[in-house]
mmCIF file of C-alpha atoms in Angstrom:
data_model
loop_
_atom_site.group_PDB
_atom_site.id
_atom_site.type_symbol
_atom_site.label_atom_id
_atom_site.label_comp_id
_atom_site.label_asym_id
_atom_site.label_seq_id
_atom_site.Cartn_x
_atom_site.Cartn_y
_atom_site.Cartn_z
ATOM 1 C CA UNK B 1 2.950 -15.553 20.050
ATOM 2 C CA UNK B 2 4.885 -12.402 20.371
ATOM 3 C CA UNK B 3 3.664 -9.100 18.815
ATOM 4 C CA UNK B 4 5.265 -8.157 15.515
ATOM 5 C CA UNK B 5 7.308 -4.992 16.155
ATOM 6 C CA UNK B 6 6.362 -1.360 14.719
ATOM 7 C CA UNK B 7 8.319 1.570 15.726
ATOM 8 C CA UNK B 8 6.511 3.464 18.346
ATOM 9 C CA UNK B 9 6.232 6.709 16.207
ATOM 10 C CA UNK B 10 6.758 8.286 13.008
ATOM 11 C CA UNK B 11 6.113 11.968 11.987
ATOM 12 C CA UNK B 12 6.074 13.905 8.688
ATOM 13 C CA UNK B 13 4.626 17.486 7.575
ATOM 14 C CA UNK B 14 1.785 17.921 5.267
ATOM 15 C CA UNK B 15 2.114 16.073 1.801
ATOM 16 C CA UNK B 16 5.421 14.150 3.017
ATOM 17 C CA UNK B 17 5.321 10.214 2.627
ATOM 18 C CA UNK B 18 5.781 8.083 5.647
ATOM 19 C CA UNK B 19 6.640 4.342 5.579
ATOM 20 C CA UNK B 20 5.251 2.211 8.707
ATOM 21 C CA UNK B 21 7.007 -1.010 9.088
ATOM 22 C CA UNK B 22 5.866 -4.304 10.949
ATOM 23 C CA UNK B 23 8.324 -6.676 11.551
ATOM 24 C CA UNK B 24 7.686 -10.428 11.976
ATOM 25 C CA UNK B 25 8.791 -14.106 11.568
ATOM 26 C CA UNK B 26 8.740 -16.802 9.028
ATOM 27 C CA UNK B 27 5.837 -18.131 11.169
ATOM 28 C CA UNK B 28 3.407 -14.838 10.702
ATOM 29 C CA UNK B 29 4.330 -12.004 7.935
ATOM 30 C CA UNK B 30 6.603 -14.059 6.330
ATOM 31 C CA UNK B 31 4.503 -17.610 6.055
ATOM 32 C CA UNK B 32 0.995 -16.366 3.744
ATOM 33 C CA UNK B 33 0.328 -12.675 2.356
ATOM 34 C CA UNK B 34 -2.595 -12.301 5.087
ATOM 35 C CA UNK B 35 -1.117 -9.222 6.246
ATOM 36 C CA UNK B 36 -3.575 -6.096 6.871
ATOM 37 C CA UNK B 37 -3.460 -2.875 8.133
ATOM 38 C CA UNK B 38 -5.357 -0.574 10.951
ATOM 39 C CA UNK B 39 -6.074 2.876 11.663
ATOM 40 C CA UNK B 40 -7.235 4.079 14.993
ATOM 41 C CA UNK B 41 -8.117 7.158 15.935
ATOM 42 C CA UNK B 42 -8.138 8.180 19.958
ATOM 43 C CA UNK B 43 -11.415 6.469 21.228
ATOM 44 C CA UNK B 44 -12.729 4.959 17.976
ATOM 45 C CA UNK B 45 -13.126 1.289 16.925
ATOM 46 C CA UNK B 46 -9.804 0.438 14.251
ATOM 47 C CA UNK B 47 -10.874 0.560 10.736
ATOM 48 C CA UNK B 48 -8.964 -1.720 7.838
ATOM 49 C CA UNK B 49 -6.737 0.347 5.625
ATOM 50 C CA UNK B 50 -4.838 -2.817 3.801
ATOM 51 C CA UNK B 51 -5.425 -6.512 3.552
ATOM 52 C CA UNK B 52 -3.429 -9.201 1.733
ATOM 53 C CA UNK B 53 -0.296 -6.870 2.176
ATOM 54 C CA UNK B 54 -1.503 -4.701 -0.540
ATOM 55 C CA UNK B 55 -5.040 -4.008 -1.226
ATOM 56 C CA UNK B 56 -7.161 -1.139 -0.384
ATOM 57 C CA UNK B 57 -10.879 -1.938 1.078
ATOM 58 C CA UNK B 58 -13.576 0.199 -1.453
ATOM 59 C CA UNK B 59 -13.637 3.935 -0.172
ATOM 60 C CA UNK B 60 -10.224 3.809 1.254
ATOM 61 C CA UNK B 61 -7.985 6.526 -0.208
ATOM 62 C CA UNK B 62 -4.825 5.514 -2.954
ATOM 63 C CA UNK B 63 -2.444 7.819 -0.828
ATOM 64 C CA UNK B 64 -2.443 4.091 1.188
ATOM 65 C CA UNK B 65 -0.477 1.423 0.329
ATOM 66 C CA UNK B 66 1.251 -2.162 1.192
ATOM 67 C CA UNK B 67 3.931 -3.857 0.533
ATOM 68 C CA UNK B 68 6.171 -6.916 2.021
ATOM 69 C CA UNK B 69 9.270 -8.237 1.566
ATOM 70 C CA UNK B 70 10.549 -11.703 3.443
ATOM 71 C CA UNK B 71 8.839 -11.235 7.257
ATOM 72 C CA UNK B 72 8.602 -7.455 7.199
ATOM 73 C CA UNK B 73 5.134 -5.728 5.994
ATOM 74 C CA UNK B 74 5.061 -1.724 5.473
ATOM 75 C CA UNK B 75 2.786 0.813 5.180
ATOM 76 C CA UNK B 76 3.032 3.942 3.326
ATOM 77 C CA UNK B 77 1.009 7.118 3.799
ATOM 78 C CA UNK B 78 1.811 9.655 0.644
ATOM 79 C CA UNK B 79 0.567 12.500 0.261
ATOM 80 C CA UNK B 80 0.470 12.964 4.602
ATOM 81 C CA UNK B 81 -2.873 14.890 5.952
ATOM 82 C CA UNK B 82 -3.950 16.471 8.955
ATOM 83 C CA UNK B 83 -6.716 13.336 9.451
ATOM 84 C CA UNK B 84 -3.944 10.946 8.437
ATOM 85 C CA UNK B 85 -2.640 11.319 12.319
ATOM 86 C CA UNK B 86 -3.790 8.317 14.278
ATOM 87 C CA UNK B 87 -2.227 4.787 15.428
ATOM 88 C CA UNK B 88 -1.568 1.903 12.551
ATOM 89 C CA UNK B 89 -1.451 -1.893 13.550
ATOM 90 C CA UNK B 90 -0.557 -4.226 11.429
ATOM 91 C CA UNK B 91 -2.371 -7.746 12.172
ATOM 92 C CA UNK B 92 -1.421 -11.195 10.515
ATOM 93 C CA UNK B 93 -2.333 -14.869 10.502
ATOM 94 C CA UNK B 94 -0.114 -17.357 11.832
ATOM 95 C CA UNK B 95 0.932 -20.819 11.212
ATOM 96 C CA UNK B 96 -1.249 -22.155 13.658
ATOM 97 C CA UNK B 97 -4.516 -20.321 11.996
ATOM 98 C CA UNK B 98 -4.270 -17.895 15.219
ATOM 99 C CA UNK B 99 -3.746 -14.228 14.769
ATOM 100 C CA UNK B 100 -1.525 -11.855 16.317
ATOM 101 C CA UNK B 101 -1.454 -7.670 15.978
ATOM 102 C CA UNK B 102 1.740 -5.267 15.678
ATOM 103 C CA UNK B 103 2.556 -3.293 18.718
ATOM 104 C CA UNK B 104 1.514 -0.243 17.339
ATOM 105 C CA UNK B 105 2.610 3.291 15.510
ATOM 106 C CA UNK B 106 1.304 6.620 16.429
ATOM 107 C CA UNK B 107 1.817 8.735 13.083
ATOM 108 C CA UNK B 108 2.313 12.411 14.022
ATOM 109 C CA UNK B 109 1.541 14.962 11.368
ATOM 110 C CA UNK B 110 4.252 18.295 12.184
ATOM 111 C CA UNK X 1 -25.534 -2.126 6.541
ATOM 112 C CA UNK X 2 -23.202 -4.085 7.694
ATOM 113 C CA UNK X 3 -23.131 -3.643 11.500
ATOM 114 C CA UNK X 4 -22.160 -4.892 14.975
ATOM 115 C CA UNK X 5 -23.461 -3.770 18.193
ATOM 116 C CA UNK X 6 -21.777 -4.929 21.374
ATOM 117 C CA UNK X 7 -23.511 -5.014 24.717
ATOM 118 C CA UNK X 8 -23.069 -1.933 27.064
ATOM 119 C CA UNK X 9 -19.987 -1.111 29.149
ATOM 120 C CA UNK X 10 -19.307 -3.656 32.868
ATOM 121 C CA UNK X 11 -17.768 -2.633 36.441
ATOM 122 C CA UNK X 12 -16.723 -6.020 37.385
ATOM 123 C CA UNK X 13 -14.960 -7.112 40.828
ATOM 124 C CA UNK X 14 -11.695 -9.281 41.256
ATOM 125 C CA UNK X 15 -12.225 -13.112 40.192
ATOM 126 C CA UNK X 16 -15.894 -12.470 38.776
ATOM 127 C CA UNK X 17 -17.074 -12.874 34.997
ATOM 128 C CA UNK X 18 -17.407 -10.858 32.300
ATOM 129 C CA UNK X 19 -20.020 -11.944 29.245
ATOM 130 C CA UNK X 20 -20.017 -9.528 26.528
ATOM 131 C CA UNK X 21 -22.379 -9.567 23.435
ATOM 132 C CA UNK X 22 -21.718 -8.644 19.495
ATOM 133 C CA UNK X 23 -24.914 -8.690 17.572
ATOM 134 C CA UNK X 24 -24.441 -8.846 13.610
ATOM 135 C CA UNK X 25 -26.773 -7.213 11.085
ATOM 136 C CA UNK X 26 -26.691 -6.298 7.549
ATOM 137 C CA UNK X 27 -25.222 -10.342 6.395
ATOM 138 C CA UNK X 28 -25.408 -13.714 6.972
ATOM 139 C CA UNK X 29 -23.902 -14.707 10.423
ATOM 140 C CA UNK X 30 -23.423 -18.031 9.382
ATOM 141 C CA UNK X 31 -20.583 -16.663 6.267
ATOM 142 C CA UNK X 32 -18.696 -14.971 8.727
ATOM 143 C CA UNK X 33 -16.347 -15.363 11.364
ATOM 144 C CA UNK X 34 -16.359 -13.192 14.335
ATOM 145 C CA UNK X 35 -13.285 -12.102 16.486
ATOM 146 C CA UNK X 36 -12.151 -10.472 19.822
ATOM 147 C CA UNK X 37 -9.877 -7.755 20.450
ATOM 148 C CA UNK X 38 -8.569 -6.215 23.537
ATOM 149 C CA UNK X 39 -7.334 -2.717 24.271
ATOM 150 C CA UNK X 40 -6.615 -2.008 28.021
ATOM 151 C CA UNK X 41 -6.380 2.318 28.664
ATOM 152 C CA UNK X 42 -2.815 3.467 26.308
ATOM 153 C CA UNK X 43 -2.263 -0.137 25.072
ATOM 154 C CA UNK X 44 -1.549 -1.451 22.339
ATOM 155 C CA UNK X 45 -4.890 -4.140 19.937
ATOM 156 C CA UNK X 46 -4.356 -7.852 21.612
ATOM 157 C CA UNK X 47 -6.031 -10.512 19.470
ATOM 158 C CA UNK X 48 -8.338 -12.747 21.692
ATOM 159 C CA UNK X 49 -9.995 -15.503 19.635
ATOM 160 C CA UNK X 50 -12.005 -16.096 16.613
ATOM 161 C CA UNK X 51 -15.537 -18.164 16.399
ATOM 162 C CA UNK X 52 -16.906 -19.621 12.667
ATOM 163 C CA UNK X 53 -20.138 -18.497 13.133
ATOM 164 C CA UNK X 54 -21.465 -21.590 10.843
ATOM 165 C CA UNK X 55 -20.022 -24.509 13.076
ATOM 166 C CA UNK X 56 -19.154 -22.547 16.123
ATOM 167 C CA UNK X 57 -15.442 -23.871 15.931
ATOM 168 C CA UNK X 58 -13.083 -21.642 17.937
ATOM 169 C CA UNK X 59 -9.291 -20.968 18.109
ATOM 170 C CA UNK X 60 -7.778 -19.244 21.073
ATOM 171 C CA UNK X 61 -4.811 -17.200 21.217
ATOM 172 C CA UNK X 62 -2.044 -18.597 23.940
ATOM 173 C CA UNK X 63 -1.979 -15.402 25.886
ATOM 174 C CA UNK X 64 -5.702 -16.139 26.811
ATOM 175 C CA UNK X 65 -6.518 -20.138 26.688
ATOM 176 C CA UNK X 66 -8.157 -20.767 29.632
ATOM 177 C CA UNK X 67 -9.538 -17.656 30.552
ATOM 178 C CA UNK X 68 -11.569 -16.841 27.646
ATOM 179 C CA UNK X 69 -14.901 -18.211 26.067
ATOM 180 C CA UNK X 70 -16.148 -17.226 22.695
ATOM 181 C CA UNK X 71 -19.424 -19.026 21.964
ATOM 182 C CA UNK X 72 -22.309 -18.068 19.264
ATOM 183 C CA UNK X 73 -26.239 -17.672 18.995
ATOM 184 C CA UNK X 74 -26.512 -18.162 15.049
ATOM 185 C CA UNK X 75 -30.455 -17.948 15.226
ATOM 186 C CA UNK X 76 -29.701 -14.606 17.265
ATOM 187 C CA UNK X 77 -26.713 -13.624 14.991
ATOM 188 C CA UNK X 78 -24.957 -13.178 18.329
ATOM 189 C CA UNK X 79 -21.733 -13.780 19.242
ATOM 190 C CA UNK X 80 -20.254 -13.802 23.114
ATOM 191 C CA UNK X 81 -17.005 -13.166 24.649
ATOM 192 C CA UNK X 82 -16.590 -14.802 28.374
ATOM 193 C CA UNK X 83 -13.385 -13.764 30.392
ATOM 194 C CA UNK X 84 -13.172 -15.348 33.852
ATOM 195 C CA UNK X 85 -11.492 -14.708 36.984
ATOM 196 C CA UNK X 86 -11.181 -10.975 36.300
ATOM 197 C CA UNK X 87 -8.061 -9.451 37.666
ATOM 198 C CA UNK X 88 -7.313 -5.633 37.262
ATOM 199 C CA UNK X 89 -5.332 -6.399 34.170
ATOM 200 C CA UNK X 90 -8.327 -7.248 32.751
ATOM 201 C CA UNK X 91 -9.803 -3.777 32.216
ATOM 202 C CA UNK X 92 -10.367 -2.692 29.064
ATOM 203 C CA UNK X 93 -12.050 -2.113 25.828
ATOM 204 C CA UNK X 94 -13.080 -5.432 24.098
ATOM 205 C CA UNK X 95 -13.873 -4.956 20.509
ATOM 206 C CA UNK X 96 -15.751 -7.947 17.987
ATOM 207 C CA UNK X 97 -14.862 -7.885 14.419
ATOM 208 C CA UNK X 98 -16.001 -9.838 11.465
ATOM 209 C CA UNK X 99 -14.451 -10.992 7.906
ATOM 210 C CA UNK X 100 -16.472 -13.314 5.270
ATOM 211 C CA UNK X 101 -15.135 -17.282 5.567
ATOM 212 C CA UNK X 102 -11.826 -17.176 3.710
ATOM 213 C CA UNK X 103 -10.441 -13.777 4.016
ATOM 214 C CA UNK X 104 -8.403 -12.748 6.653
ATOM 215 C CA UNK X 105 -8.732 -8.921 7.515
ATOM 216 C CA UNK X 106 -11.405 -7.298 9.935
ATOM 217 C CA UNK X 107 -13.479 -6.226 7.656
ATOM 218 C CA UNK X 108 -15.901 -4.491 10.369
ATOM 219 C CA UNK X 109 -15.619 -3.960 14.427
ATOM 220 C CA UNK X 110 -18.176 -3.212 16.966
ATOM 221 C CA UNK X 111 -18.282 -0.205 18.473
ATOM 222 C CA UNK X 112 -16.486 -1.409 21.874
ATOM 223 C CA UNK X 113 -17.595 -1.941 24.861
ATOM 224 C CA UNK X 114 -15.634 -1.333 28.483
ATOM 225 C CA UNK X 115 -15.016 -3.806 31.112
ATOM 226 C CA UNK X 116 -13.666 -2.191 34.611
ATOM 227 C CA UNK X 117 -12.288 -4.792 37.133
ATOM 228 C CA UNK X 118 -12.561 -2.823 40.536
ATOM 229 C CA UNK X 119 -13.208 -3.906 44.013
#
């Protein structure tokens, strides 16, 4: 199972938008809306942002949000913070009840 | 609260084995299933596995069949990661996570714990 591709970095100033995207196959993002979203900071555990493409875990801010269309997921920051800066993943189930994870996007905040 | 605590960081040599613990608090292990996750130093997550902590069925991913073992204590709300014949490859941070049967995010990781293959 190959990764699902990211681009290695994006980068926006304070209160700009930024749009992640995580690009798959008809066998992963583009099969089931099990698509979810991760933000790591340097030397902490990932936390979940977004699961089932769109929806936000309880405590996690509305500046986040999901979308998909066909096999490619995205993730949108609004609203861009200093804390915002950290690496996304996207992660999604696969046709053969595996999982596999994106191969990553550090988010730079100018 | 919801919580998992892996076992402590490893120095490993070449072709030993690595058994790493996840111990769940806070819910019912037997609801949940429990994943691994790999992150060697600048890499990028690498999904390892998943266990059903109710009937201790497991599902591998390719990139690891054969080398990894995920098994679970339910009594001990445990779960274990095994990874044999440790190369240098192997060293990294292995992270467990956990999602209710019948959702599909990870809902809530360990804190990580660090496996060095050295000789």
């Amino acid at each position: 199972q190959s990764a699902l591709t990211q681009p290695a970095s994006v980068s926006g100033s304070p209160g700009q938008s930024v749009t992640i995207s995580c690009s798959g196959t008809s066998s992963d993002v583009g099969r089931v809306n099990r698509v979810s979203w991760y933000q790591q900071h340097p030397g902490k555990a990932p936390k979940l942002m977004i699961y089932d493409v769109s929806n936000r875990p309880s405590g996690i801010s509305n500046r986040f949000s999901g979308s998909k269309s066909g096999s490619t997921a995205s993730l949108t920051i609004s609203g861009l913070q200093a804390e915002d800066e950290a690496d996304y993943y996207c992660y999604s189930l696969t046709s053969t009840s595996t999982y596999v994870f994106g191969t990553g996007t550090q988010v730079t905040v100018l | 609260q919801v919580q998992l605590v892996q076992s402590g960081a490893e120095v490993k040599k070449p072709g030993a084995s690595v058994k790493v613990s996840c111990r769940a608090s806070g819910y019912t292990f037997t609801a949940y299933v429990f994943h691994w996750v790999r992150q060697a130093p600048g890499q990028r997550l690498e999904w390892m596995g998943w266990i059903n902590g109710d009937n201790g069925n497991t599902k591998y991913s390719q990139d690891f069949q054969g080398t990894v073992t995920i098994t679970r204590d339910a009594p001990a709300n445990t779960a274990y990661m095994e990874l044999s014949s440790l190369e240098s490859h192997d060293t990294a941070v292995y992270y467990c996570a956990s999602h209710p049967w019948g959702t599909y995010s990870l809902d809530h990781w360990g804190q990580g714990t660090l496996v060095t293959v050295s000789s």
